[in-house]
mmCIF file of C-alpha atoms in Angstrom:
data_model
loop_
_atom_site.group_PDB
_atom_site.id
_atom_site.type_symbol
_atom_site.label_atom_id
_atom_site.label_comp_id
_atom_site.label_asym_id
_atom_site.label_seq_id
_atom_site.Cartn_x
_atom_site.Cartn_y
_atom_site.Cartn_z
ATOM 1 C CA MET A 1 -33.623 -13.728 7.767
ATOM 2 C CA SER A 2 -33.970 -15.024 4.256
ATOM 3 C CA ASP A 3 -31.220 -17.689 4.559
ATOM 4 C CA ILE A 4 -32.778 -19.565 7.437
ATOM 5 C CA ALA A 5 -36.261 -19.004 6.162
ATOM 6 C CA ASN A 6 -35.320 -20.392 2.758
ATOM 7 C CA ARG A 7 -33.575 -23.391 4.281
ATOM 8 C CA LEU A 8 -36.620 -24.133 6.412
ATOM 9 C CA GLU A 9 -38.947 -23.655 3.491
ATOM 10 C CA GLN A 10 -37.036 -25.739 0.924
ATOM 11 C CA PRO A 11 -37.713 -29.322 2.152
ATOM 12 C CA LYS A 12 -41.376 -28.535 2.567
ATOM 13 C CA LYS A 13 -41.587 -27.114 -0.926
ATOM 14 C CA SER A 14 -39.720 -30.003 -2.560
ATOM 15 C CA SER A 15 -41.839 -32.683 -0.827
ATOM 16 C CA ARG A 16 -44.946 -30.783 -1.857
ATOM 17 C CA SER A 17 -43.815 -30.593 -5.472
ATOM 18 C CA TYR A 18 -42.996 -34.345 -5.509
ATOM 19 C CA LEU A 19 -46.465 -35.089 -4.166
ATOM 20 C CA SER A 20 -47.998 -32.779 -6.730
ATOM 21 C CA ILE A 21 -46.099 -34.502 -9.576
ATOM 22 C CA ALA A 22 -47.109 -37.934 -8.289
ATOM 23 C CA VAL A 23 -50.766 -36.912 -8.094
ATOM 24 C CA TRP A 24 -50.725 -35.508 -11.619
ATOM 25 C CA VAL A 25 -48.966 -38.607 -12.969
ATOM 26 C CA ILE A 26 -51.687 -40.802 -11.419
ATOM 27 C CA VAL A 27 -54.487 -38.594 -12.745
ATOM 28 C CA LEU A 28 -53.033 -38.397 -16.263
ATOM 29 C CA GLY A 29 -52.259 -42.141 -16.271
ATOM 30 C CA LEU A 30 -55.844 -42.997 -15.320
ATOM 31 C CA LEU A 31 -57.217 -40.619 -17.938
ATOM 32 C CA ALA A 32 -54.922 -42.128 -20.594
ATOM 33 C CA VAL A 33 -56.036 -45.682 -19.781
ATOM 34 C CA LEU A 34 -59.690 -44.622 -19.722
ATOM 35 C CA GLY A 35 -59.289 -42.847 -23.060
ATOM 36 C CA TRP A 36 -57.606 -45.892 -24.568
ATOM 37 C CA GLY A 37 -60.460 -48.091 -23.341
ATOM 38 C CA LEU A 38 -63.089 -45.714 -24.726
ATOM 39 C CA ILE A 39 -61.365 -45.542 -28.116
ATOM 40 C CA ASN A 40 -61.224 -49.343 -28.256
ATOM 41 C CA SER A 41 -64.828 -49.787 -27.174
ATOM 42 C CA THR A 42 -66.067 -47.372 -29.819
ATOM 43 C CA ALA A 43 -64.013 -48.767 -32.696
ATOM 44 C CA PRO A 44 -65.582 -47.899 -36.043
ATOM 45 C CA ARG A 45 -67.496 -50.551 -37.920
ATOM 46 C CA PRO A 46 -65.357 -52.123 -40.674
ATOM 47 C CA GLU A 47 -66.625 -50.862 -44.003
ATOM 48 C CA VAL A 48 -66.453 -52.033 -47.596
ATOM 49 C CA GLY A 49 -62.929 -51.571 -48.967
ATOM 50 C CA GLU A 50 -61.287 -52.036 -45.551
ATOM 51 C CA MET A 51 -59.370 -55.114 -44.490
ATOM 52 C CA ALA A 52 -61.601 -57.603 -42.712
ATOM 53 C CA PRO A 53 -60.803 -58.057 -39.009
ATOM 54 C CA LYS A 54 -59.058 -61.354 -38.321
ATOM 55 C CA PHE A 55 -60.988 -64.156 -36.673
ATOM 56 C CA ASP A 56 -60.556 -67.662 -35.358
ATOM 57 C CA LEU A 57 -63.368 -70.174 -35.506
ATOM 58 C CA ALA A 58 -63.759 -73.479 -33.675
ATOM 59 C CA PHE A 59 -66.550 -75.203 -35.547
ATOM 60 C CA PHE A 60 -69.477 -76.983 -33.938
ATOM 61 C CA ASP A 61 -69.114 -80.758 -33.596
ATOM 62 C CA GLY A 62 -69.653 -82.447 -36.924
ATOM 63 C CA TYR A 63 -68.618 -79.395 -38.954
ATOM 64 C CA GLU A 64 -65.275 -78.748 -40.596
ATOM 65 C CA TRP A 65 -63.645 -76.793 -43.367
ATOM 66 C CA ASP A 66 -60.794 -78.111 -45.494
ATOM 67 C CA GLY A 67 -60.552 -81.106 -43.170
ATOM 68 C CA LYS A 68 -60.036 -78.872 -40.121
ATOM 69 C CA THR A 69 -62.288 -78.419 -37.109
ATOM 70 C CA ALA A 70 -60.943 -74.910 -36.528
ATOM 71 C CA ALA A 71 -59.858 -72.212 -38.951
ATOM 72 C CA SER A 72 -58.870 -68.572 -39.139
ATOM 73 C CA LEU A 73 -59.293 -65.880 -41.770
ATOM 74 C CA GLU A 74 -55.611 -66.320 -42.696
ATOM 75 C CA ASP A 75 -56.294 -69.982 -43.474
ATOM 76 C CA MET A 76 -58.899 -68.821 -45.987
ATOM 77 C CA ASN A 77 -56.592 -66.342 -47.693
ATOM 78 C CA GLY A 78 -57.011 -66.399 -51.481
ATOM 79 C CA GLN A 79 -60.651 -67.489 -51.210
ATOM 80 C CA ILE A 80 -63.863 -65.536 -51.137
ATOM 81 C CA VAL A 81 -65.305 -65.716 -47.628
ATOM 82 C CA VAL A 82 -69.025 -65.323 -46.988
ATOM 83 C CA MET A 83 -69.409 -64.851 -43.242
ATOM 84 C CA ASN A 84 -72.957 -64.906 -41.964
ATOM 85 C CA PHE A 85 -73.920 -63.921 -38.401
ATOM 86 C CA TRP A 86 -77.086 -65.637 -37.230
ATOM 87 C CA ALA A 87 -78.861 -67.043 -34.163
ATOM 88 C CA SER A 88 -81.474 -69.702 -33.575
ATOM 89 C CA TRP A 89 -83.738 -67.131 -31.854
ATOM 90 C CA CYS A 90 -83.536 -64.801 -34.855
ATOM 91 C CA VAL A 91 -86.724 -64.919 -36.917
ATOM 92 C CA GLU A 92 -85.272 -63.146 -39.958
ATOM 93 C CA CYS A 93 -82.371 -65.599 -40.125
ATOM 94 C CA ARG A 94 -84.864 -68.288 -41.087
ATOM 95 C CA VAL A 95 -85.576 -66.376 -44.292
ATOM 96 C CA GLU A 96 -82.021 -66.595 -45.593
ATOM 97 C CA THR A 97 -80.634 -69.906 -44.307
ATOM 98 C CA ASP A 98 -81.867 -72.000 -47.246
ATOM 99 C CA GLU A 99 -80.514 -69.432 -49.707
ATOM 100 C CA LEU A 100 -77.108 -69.434 -48.045
ATOM 101 C CA GLU A 101 -77.005 -73.229 -48.139
ATOM 102 C CA ALA A 102 -77.958 -73.246 -51.841
ATOM 103 C CA ALA A 103 -75.260 -70.695 -52.651
ATOM 104 C CA TRP A 104 -72.704 -72.698 -50.674
ATOM 105 C CA LEU A 105 -73.513 -75.825 -52.656
ATOM 106 C CA LYS A 106 -73.250 -73.821 -55.875
ATOM 107 C CA TYR A 107 -69.905 -72.088 -55.181
ATOM 108 C CA ARG A 108 -68.105 -74.432 -52.765
ATOM 109 C CA ASP A 109 -65.815 -75.789 -55.491
ATOM 110 C CA GLN A 110 -64.998 -72.385 -56.962
ATOM 111 C CA GLY A 111 -62.845 -71.003 -54.170
ATOM 112 C CA VAL A 112 -65.684 -69.684 -52.021
ATOM 113 C CA VAL A 113 -65.974 -70.425 -48.296
ATOM 114 C CA PHE A 114 -69.207 -69.971 -46.358
ATOM 115 C CA VAL A 115 -69.028 -69.740 -42.574
ATOM 116 C CA GLY A 116 -71.881 -69.286 -40.159
ATOM 117 C CA VAL A 117 -71.219 -67.554 -36.840
ATOM 118 C CA ALA A 118 -73.821 -68.178 -34.152
ATOM 119 C CA TYR A 119 -74.219 -64.947 -32.191
ATOM 120 C CA ALA A 120 -75.262 -65.048 -28.513
ATOM 121 C CA ASP A 121 -76.906 -68.389 -29.002
ATOM 122 C CA VAL A 122 -77.335 -71.421 -26.768
ATOM 123 C CA GLU A 123 -75.370 -74.290 -28.297
ATOM 124 C CA PRO A 124 -78.088 -77.003 -28.263
ATOM 125 C CA ASN A 125 -80.466 -74.529 -29.919
ATOM 126 C CA SER A 126 -77.852 -73.694 -32.566
ATOM 127 C CA ILE A 127 -77.369 -77.376 -33.339
ATOM 128 C CA GLU A 128 -81.125 -77.935 -33.476
ATOM 129 C CA TYR A 129 -81.443 -75.007 -35.905
ATOM 130 C CA MET A 130 -78.669 -76.308 -38.174
ATOM 131 C CA GLU A 131 -80.286 -79.736 -38.193
ATOM 132 C CA GLU A 132 -83.683 -78.224 -38.963
ATOM 133 C CA PHE A 133 -82.308 -76.450 -42.048
ATOM 134 C CA ALA A 134 -79.846 -79.243 -42.867
ATOM 135 C CA VAL A 135 -77.057 -76.744 -43.384
ATOM 136 C CA THR A 136 -73.751 -78.245 -44.460
ATOM 137 C CA PHE A 137 -71.422 -75.261 -44.545
ATOM 138 C CA PRO A 138 -69.257 -74.861 -41.429
ATOM 139 C CA HIS A 139 -70.713 -73.084 -38.430
ATOM 140 C CA ALA A 140 -69.091 -71.954 -35.217
ATOM 141 C CA PRO A 141 -70.154 -70.227 -32.005
ATOM 142 C CA ASP A 142 -68.940 -66.682 -31.487
ATOM 143 C CA LEU A 143 -67.089 -67.399 -28.247
ATOM 144 C CA GLY A 144 -66.949 -64.341 -26.021
ATOM 145 C CA THR A 145 -68.748 -62.443 -28.845
ATOM 146 C CA ARG A 146 -65.263 -61.481 -30.009
ATOM 147 C CA ILE A 147 -65.958 -61.746 -33.739
ATOM 148 C CA SER A 148 -69.244 -59.852 -33.616
ATOM 149 C CA ASN A 149 -67.513 -57.148 -31.553
ATOM 150 C CA ASP A 150 -64.674 -56.858 -34.078
ATOM 151 C CA TYR A 151 -67.151 -56.626 -36.933
ATOM 152 C CA GLU A 152 -69.363 -54.268 -34.901
ATOM 153 C CA ILE A 153 -72.522 -56.016 -36.005
ATOM 154 C CA THR A 154 -75.758 -54.218 -35.246
ATOM 155 C CA GLY A 155 -77.803 -57.408 -34.947
ATOM 156 C CA VAL A 156 -78.553 -60.635 -36.786
ATOM 157 C CA PRO A 157 -78.662 -61.600 -39.539
ATOM 158 C CA GLU A 158 -75.684 -59.800 -41.052
ATOM 159 C CA THR A 159 -73.409 -61.021 -43.804
ATOM 160 C CA PHE A 160 -69.899 -59.910 -44.731
ATOM 161 C CA ILE A 161 -68.408 -60.958 -48.053
ATOM 162 C CA ILE A 162 -64.617 -60.807 -48.000
ATOM 163 C CA ASP A 163 -62.628 -60.916 -51.224
ATOM 164 C CA GLN A 164 -59.565 -63.038 -52.036
ATOM 165 C CA THR A 165 -57.192 -60.403 -50.625
ATOM 166 C CA GLY A 166 -58.979 -60.138 -47.280
ATOM 167 C CA GLU A 167 -60.806 -56.888 -48.055
ATOM 168 C CA ILE A 168 -64.485 -56.462 -47.242
ATOM 169 C CA ALA A 169 -66.313 -56.440 -50.558
ATOM 170 C CA TYR A 170 -69.926 -56.351 -49.411
ATOM 171 C CA VAL A 171 -71.933 -55.976 -46.205
ATOM 172 C CA GLN A 172 -75.557 -57.000 -45.843
ATOM 173 C CA ILE A 173 -77.560 -55.929 -42.806
ATOM 174 C CA GLY A 174 -80.634 -58.133 -42.594
ATOM 175 C CA PRO A 175 -81.389 -61.245 -44.611
ATOM 176 C CA ILE A 176 -79.332 -61.725 -47.751
ATOM 177 C CA SER A 177 -80.958 -62.977 -50.948
ATOM 178 C CA SER A 178 -79.638 -65.521 -53.415
ATOM 179 C CA SER A 179 -79.610 -62.866 -56.161
ATOM 180 C CA THR A 180 -77.323 -60.626 -54.087
ATOM 181 C CA LEU A 181 -75.066 -63.548 -53.277
ATOM 182 C CA ASP A 182 -74.877 -64.503 -56.962
ATOM 183 C CA GLN A 183 -74.184 -60.955 -58.047
ATOM 184 C CA VAL A 184 -71.400 -60.249 -55.538
ATOM 185 C CA ILE A 185 -69.707 -63.649 -55.712
ATOM 186 C CA SER A 186 -69.793 -63.734 -59.547
ATOM 187 C CA GLN A 187 -68.231 -60.287 -59.677
ATOM 188 C CA LEU A 188 -65.462 -61.250 -57.257
ATOM 189 C CA LEU A 189 -64.780 -64.473 -59.132
ATOM 190 C CA ALA A 190 -64.599 -62.541 -62.385
ATOM 191 C CA ASP A 191 -62.224 -59.968 -60.860
ATOM 192 C CA GLY A 192 -60.138 -62.772 -59.407
ATOM 193 C CA GLY A 193 -59.263 -60.725 -56.339
ATOM 194 C CA MET B 1 -52.360 -122.205 7.717
ATOM 195 C CA PRO B 2 -51.771 -121.458 4.021
ATOM 196 C CA GLY B 3 -55.435 -122.384 3.371
ATOM 197 C CA PHE B 4 -56.540 -119.915 6.040
ATOM 198 C CA LEU B 5 -54.387 -117.216 4.456
ATOM 199 C CA LYS B 6 -55.874 -117.941 1.054
ATOM 200 C CA LEU B 7 -59.415 -117.716 2.454
ATOM 201 C CA LYS B 8 -58.531 -114.437 4.145
ATOM 202 C CA GLN B 9 -57.074 -113.147 0.867
ATOM 203 C CA ILE B 10 -60.234 -114.060 -1.047
ATOM 204 C CA ARG B 11 -62.390 -112.388 1.600
ATOM 205 C CA GLY B 12 -60.183 -109.291 1.322
ATOM 206 C CA GLN B 13 -60.602 -109.254 -2.439
ATOM 207 C CA HIS B 14 -64.380 -109.591 -2.084
ATOM 208 C CA LEU B 15 -64.447 -106.765 0.416
ATOM 209 C CA ALA B 16 -62.378 -104.573 -1.926
ATOM 210 C CA ALA B 17 -64.730 -105.394 -4.794
ATOM 211 C CA VAL B 18 -67.762 -104.481 -2.670
ATOM 212 C CA VAL B 19 -66.148 -101.199 -1.595
ATOM 213 C CA LEU B 20 -65.262 -100.376 -5.213
ATOM 214 C CA PHE B 21 -68.813 -101.192 -6.302
ATOM 215 C CA LEU B 22 -70.257 -98.919 -3.622
ATOM 216 C CA LEU B 23 -67.861 -96.118 -4.560
ATOM 217 C CA GLY B 24 -68.745 -96.482 -8.204
ATOM 218 C CA PHE B 25 -72.432 -96.415 -7.332
ATOM 219 C CA LEU B 26 -71.958 -93.263 -5.278
ATOM 220 C CA LEU B 27 -69.997 -91.567 -8.064
ATOM 221 C CA MET B 28 -72.768 -92.350 -10.516
ATOM 222 C CA ALA B 29 -75.431 -91.276 -8.093
ATOM 223 C CA VAL B 30 -73.922 -87.850 -7.320
ATOM 224 C CA PRO B 31 -74.565 -86.318 -10.780
ATOM 225 C CA ALA B 32 -77.971 -87.957 -10.889
ATOM 226 C CA LEU B 33 -78.816 -86.442 -7.518
ATOM 227 C CA ALA B 34 -77.411 -83.097 -8.621
ATOM 228 C CA GLN B 35 -79.747 -83.088 -11.619
ATOM 229 C CA ASP B 36 -82.689 -83.295 -9.253
ATOM 230 C CA VAL B 37 -81.940 -79.956 -7.588
ATOM 231 C CA PRO B 38 -85.263 -78.125 -7.759
ATOM 232 C CA VAL B 39 -84.891 -74.703 -9.384
ATOM 233 C CA THR B 40 -87.565 -72.048 -9.036
ATOM 234 C CA ASP B 41 -88.137 -69.012 -11.253
ATOM 235 C CA ASP B 42 -86.806 -66.890 -8.386
ATOM 236 C CA ASP B 43 -83.551 -68.861 -8.406
ATOM 237 C CA VAL B 44 -83.228 -68.304 -12.143
ATOM 238 C CA ASN B 45 -84.067 -64.602 -11.900
ATOM 239 C CA ALA B 46 -81.598 -64.105 -9.048
ATOM 240 C CA VAL B 47 -78.831 -65.098 -11.466
ATOM 241 C CA ALA B 48 -80.467 -63.490 -14.512
ATOM 242 C CA LYS B 49 -80.735 -60.033 -12.918
ATOM 243 C CA ASP B 50 -76.932 -59.797 -12.905
ATOM 244 C CA LEU B 51 -76.717 -60.543 -16.617
ATOM 245 C CA PHE B 52 -77.592 -58.341 -19.578
ATOM 246 C CA CYS B 53 -79.676 -59.252 -22.601
ATOM 247 C CA PRO B 54 -77.467 -59.878 -25.656
ATOM 248 C CA VAL B 55 -79.915 -58.104 -27.973
ATOM 249 C CA CYS B 56 -81.389 -55.164 -26.049
ATOM 250 C CA GLU B 57 -78.957 -52.584 -24.748
ATOM 251 C CA SER B 58 -78.499 -52.645 -20.950
ATOM 252 C CA THR B 59 -81.658 -54.647 -20.225
ATOM 253 C CA PRO B 60 -81.326 -57.121 -17.358
ATOM 254 C CA LEU B 61 -81.970 -60.702 -18.410
ATOM 255 C CA ASP B 62 -84.649 -61.312 -15.768
ATOM 256 C CA VAL B 63 -87.034 -58.715 -17.243
ATOM 257 C CA CYS B 64 -86.223 -59.004 -20.943
ATOM 258 C CA PRO B 65 -89.059 -60.411 -23.061
ATOM 259 C CA THR B 66 -87.003 -61.478 -26.117
ATOM 260 C CA GLN B 67 -86.608 -65.066 -27.239
ATOM 261 C CA ALA B 68 -82.813 -64.812 -26.839
ATOM 262 C CA CYS B 69 -83.268 -63.985 -23.148
ATOM 263 C CA ALA B 70 -85.847 -66.736 -22.698
ATOM 264 C CA ASP B 71 -83.251 -69.168 -24.104
ATOM 265 C CA TRP B 72 -80.590 -67.833 -21.775
ATOM 266 C CA ARG B 73 -82.874 -68.084 -18.743
ATOM 267 C CA GLU B 74 -83.584 -71.674 -19.690
ATOM 268 C CA LEU B 75 -79.835 -72.289 -19.889
ATOM 269 C CA ILE B 76 -79.441 -70.795 -16.400
ATOM 270 C CA ARG B 77 -82.194 -73.080 -15.098
ATOM 271 C CA GLN B 78 -80.512 -76.107 -16.655
ATOM 272 C CA GLN B 79 -77.107 -75.258 -15.211
ATOM 273 C CA LEU B 80 -78.514 -74.590 -11.734
ATOM 274 C CA SER B 81 -80.423 -77.869 -11.832
ATOM 275 C CA GLU B 82 -77.155 -79.617 -12.688
ATOM 276 C CA GLY B 83 -75.664 -78.247 -9.486
ATOM 277 C CA SER B 84 -73.768 -75.205 -10.764
ATOM 278 C CA THR B 85 -73.524 -72.284 -8.361
ATOM 279 C CA PRO B 86 -74.716 -68.813 -9.461
ATOM 280 C CA GLU B 87 -71.050 -67.734 -9.690
ATOM 281 C CA GLU B 88 -70.251 -70.685 -11.956
ATOM 282 C CA VAL B 89 -73.226 -69.869 -14.178
ATOM 283 C CA GLN B 90 -72.108 -66.239 -14.478
ATOM 284 C CA ALA B 91 -68.544 -67.327 -15.234
ATOM 285 C CA TYR B 92 -69.876 -69.618 -17.983
ATOM 286 C CA PHE B 93 -71.869 -66.772 -19.546
ATOM 287 C CA ALA B 94 -68.873 -64.431 -19.411
ATOM 288 C CA ARG B 95 -66.683 -67.083 -21.054
ATOM 289 C CA GLN B 96 -69.244 -67.925 -23.701
ATOM 290 C CA TYR B 97 -70.652 -64.475 -24.481
ATOM 291 C CA GLY B 98 -68.020 -62.046 -23.204
ATOM 292 C CA ASP B 99 -67.700 -59.851 -20.108
ATOM 293 C CA GLY B 100 -70.198 -57.427 -21.651
ATOM 294 C CA VAL B 101 -73.084 -59.612 -20.477
ATOM 295 C CA LEU B 102 -72.147 -59.133 -16.819
ATOM 296 C CA ALA B 103 -74.025 -56.382 -14.987
ATOM 297 C CA ASN B 104 -71.015 -56.039 -12.660
ATOM 298 C CA PRO B 105 -67.791 -55.866 -14.661
ATOM 299 C CA PRO B 106 -65.154 -58.356 -13.452
ATOM 300 C CA LYS B 107 -62.417 -56.962 -11.199
ATOM 301 C CA ARG B 108 -59.576 -57.622 -13.630
ATOM 302 C CA GLY B 109 -57.881 -56.077 -16.638
ATOM 303 C CA TYR B 110 -59.193 -52.791 -17.944
ATOM 304 C CA THR B 111 -62.418 -52.980 -15.921
ATOM 305 C CA LEU B 112 -60.367 -53.018 -12.721
ATOM 306 C CA ILE B 113 -59.818 -49.305 -13.358
ATOM 307 C CA LEU B 114 -63.571 -48.748 -13.303
ATOM 308 C CA TRP B 115 -63.694 -50.297 -9.822
ATOM 309 C CA ALA B 116 -60.586 -48.462 -8.611
ATOM 310 C CA LEU B 117 -61.529 -45.080 -10.055
ATOM 311 C CA PRO B 118 -64.026 -44.006 -7.336
ATOM 312 C CA VAL B 119 -61.529 -44.941 -4.594
ATOM 313 C CA VAL B 120 -58.690 -43.113 -6.360
ATOM 314 C CA ALA B 121 -60.974 -40.111 -6.945
ATOM 315 C CA VAL B 122 -61.886 -39.938 -3.246
ATOM 316 C CA VAL B 123 -58.227 -40.249 -2.173
ATOM 317 C CA LEU B 124 -57.035 -37.631 -4.687
ATOM 318 C CA GLY B 125 -59.948 -35.387 -3.742
ATOM 319 C CA GLY B 126 -58.892 -35.699 -0.092
ATOM 320 C CA VAL B 127 -55.284 -34.867 -0.954
ATOM 321 C CA PHE B 128 -56.285 -31.817 -3.000
ATOM 322 C CA PHE B 129 -58.717 -30.636 -0.330
ATOM 323 C CA SER B 130 -56.167 -30.984 2.474
ATOM 324 C CA ARG B 131 -53.564 -29.147 0.361
ATOM 325 C CA TYR B 132 -56.065 -26.401 -0.372
ATOM 326 C CA MET B 133 -56.889 -26.036 3.310
ATOM 327 C CA ARG B 134 -53.183 -26.007 4.223
ATOM 328 C CA ASN B 135 -52.483 -23.326 1.603
ATOM 329 C CA LEU B 136 -55.273 -21.222 3.064
ATOM 330 C CA ARG B 137 -53.742 -21.553 6.538
ATOM 331 C CA VAL B 138 -50.218 -20.790 5.271
ATOM 332 C CA SER B 139 -51.300 -17.687 3.363
ATOM 333 C CA ALA B 140 -53.213 -16.453 6.407
ATOM 334 C CA ALA B 141 -50.123 -17.050 8.575
ATOM 335 C CA ASP B 142 -47.925 -15.283 5.997
ATOM 336 C CA GLU B 143 -50.144 -12.243 6.127
ATOM 337 C CA VAL B 144 -49.868 -12.187 9.909
ATOM 338 C CA ASP B 145 -46.069 -12.584 9.645
ATOM 339 C CA GLU B 146 -45.807 -9.735 7.187
ATOM 340 C CA GLU B 147 -47.837 -7.499 9.451
ATOM 341 C CA LEU B 148 -45.704 -8.585 12.376
ATOM 342 C CA GLU B 149 -42.491 -7.941 10.478
ATOM 343 C CA GLU B 150 -43.640 -4.474 9.455
ATOM 344 C CA GLY B 151 -44.518 -3.741 13.065
ATOM 345 C CA VAL B 152 -41.072 -4.921 14.236
ATOM 346 C CA MET B 153 -39.297 -2.734 11.695
ATOM 347 C CA GLU B 154 -41.322 0.295 12.656
ATOM 348 C CA THR B 155 -40.916 0.027 16.418
ATOM 349 C CA ALA B 156 -37.367 -1.378 16.355
ATOM 350 C CA VAL B 157 -38.163 -2.976 19.676
ATOM 351 C CA PRO B 158 -38.385 -6.643 18.897
ATOM 352 C CA ALA B 159 -38.713 -7.746 22.519
ATOM 353 C CA ALA B 160 -41.788 -5.662 22.890
ATOM 354 C CA VAL B 161 -43.557 -7.630 20.255
ATOM 355 C CA LYS B 162 -44.708 -10.903 21.673
ATOM 356 C CA PRO B 163 -44.660 -13.747 19.204
ATOM 357 C CA ILE B 164 -48.097 -14.552 17.941
ATOM 358 C CA ALA B 165 -47.168 -17.706 16.178
ATOM 359 C CA GLN B 166 -46.146 -20.619 18.306
ATOM 360 C CA ASP B 167 -44.277 -22.877 15.954
ATOM 361 C CA ASP B 168 -40.540 -23.390 15.548
ATOM 362 C CA TYR B 169 -40.369 -21.570 12.294
ATOM 363 C CA LYS B 170 -41.619 -18.367 13.801
ATOM 364 C CA SER B 171 -39.386 -18.651 16.857
ATOM 365 C CA LYS B 172 -36.340 -19.021 14.637
ATOM 366 C CA LEU B 173 -37.442 -16.154 12.446
ATOM 367 C CA GLU B 174 -37.810 -13.915 15.440
ATOM 368 C CA GLU B 175 -34.462 -15.035 16.796
ATOM 369 C CA GLU B 176 -32.801 -14.105 13.536
ATOM 370 C CA LEU B 177 -34.474 -10.714 13.553
ATOM 371 C CA ARG B 178 -33.337 -10.135 17.104
ATOM 372 C CA ASN B 179 -29.754 -10.982 16.193
ATOM 373 C CA ARG B 180 -29.617 -8.380 13.417
#
């Protein structure tokens, strides 16, 4: 009995096991992709002492850095980078803009780069804002909010000061003052990276 | 004759110039006309409801009171008045501010999985359910077979036991038992 019964049973069993494997592969594959997506979407905020996430900036018309209308963090390697996230609709940003401009004028020839990143802003409003405050340091829109996502900003204004080696040296949530800028930049210049 | 041809040629050139002028006028008029598309608050909100506020978490743009959202709604109004379709406006916002501003994630890349997941879950659920039901039937049939087999062994009169199961498998099983 067992011979025939086994022979009859075998194809059914093997097709069932193939189906079962296929189903589990699909389920595990989906879970893996979902997990990967969740890990990426909840990436930790870059902290002081960590390498700054890379970025590419295409500056607003009329703005440039080192004769270029676009630049990346790699281009600024060896310099202190003060990256300020702001928006024209942000009330608190108005408190710090003049101080950032003053610091830029003070340190621009000492190996310090200031960049403004307009977060979730409407371009004409950004331009109007920059004209209102007569800011001269380069500004760029955060296209696709990629930079603010990489830096995991919690809002605007926020300022990241990156040292000459590309490490985050200081993070300011909220408006930054000229005294803080002086203190951090002077220290980094003295350390020389 | 040559004079007539020349006159005809000049007339042709004039006609071409007039046609070109009219075409140029039309091309200039189209954007101007497009700018006059009247846009109501409802039109703006119809687009805005499918976008999220950049500042407040998961708040639709049409009901958000922040200045950032007011600016974005104004941008929507401007783009609609320039003749953009709601889909084009949404595509612009996704390009400019990232897919995160879209209430409905785009059906591409990683987010495609989010769209496919419910369908896959239903299909897999169906497969598992049908397998579960089949296993229940098979185990019930096995129990019957075992009882039948025991009965056959005890009576040693296989012909007296009428096959309960109707399928091929059982017929062959019974045939084998009979041949023993």
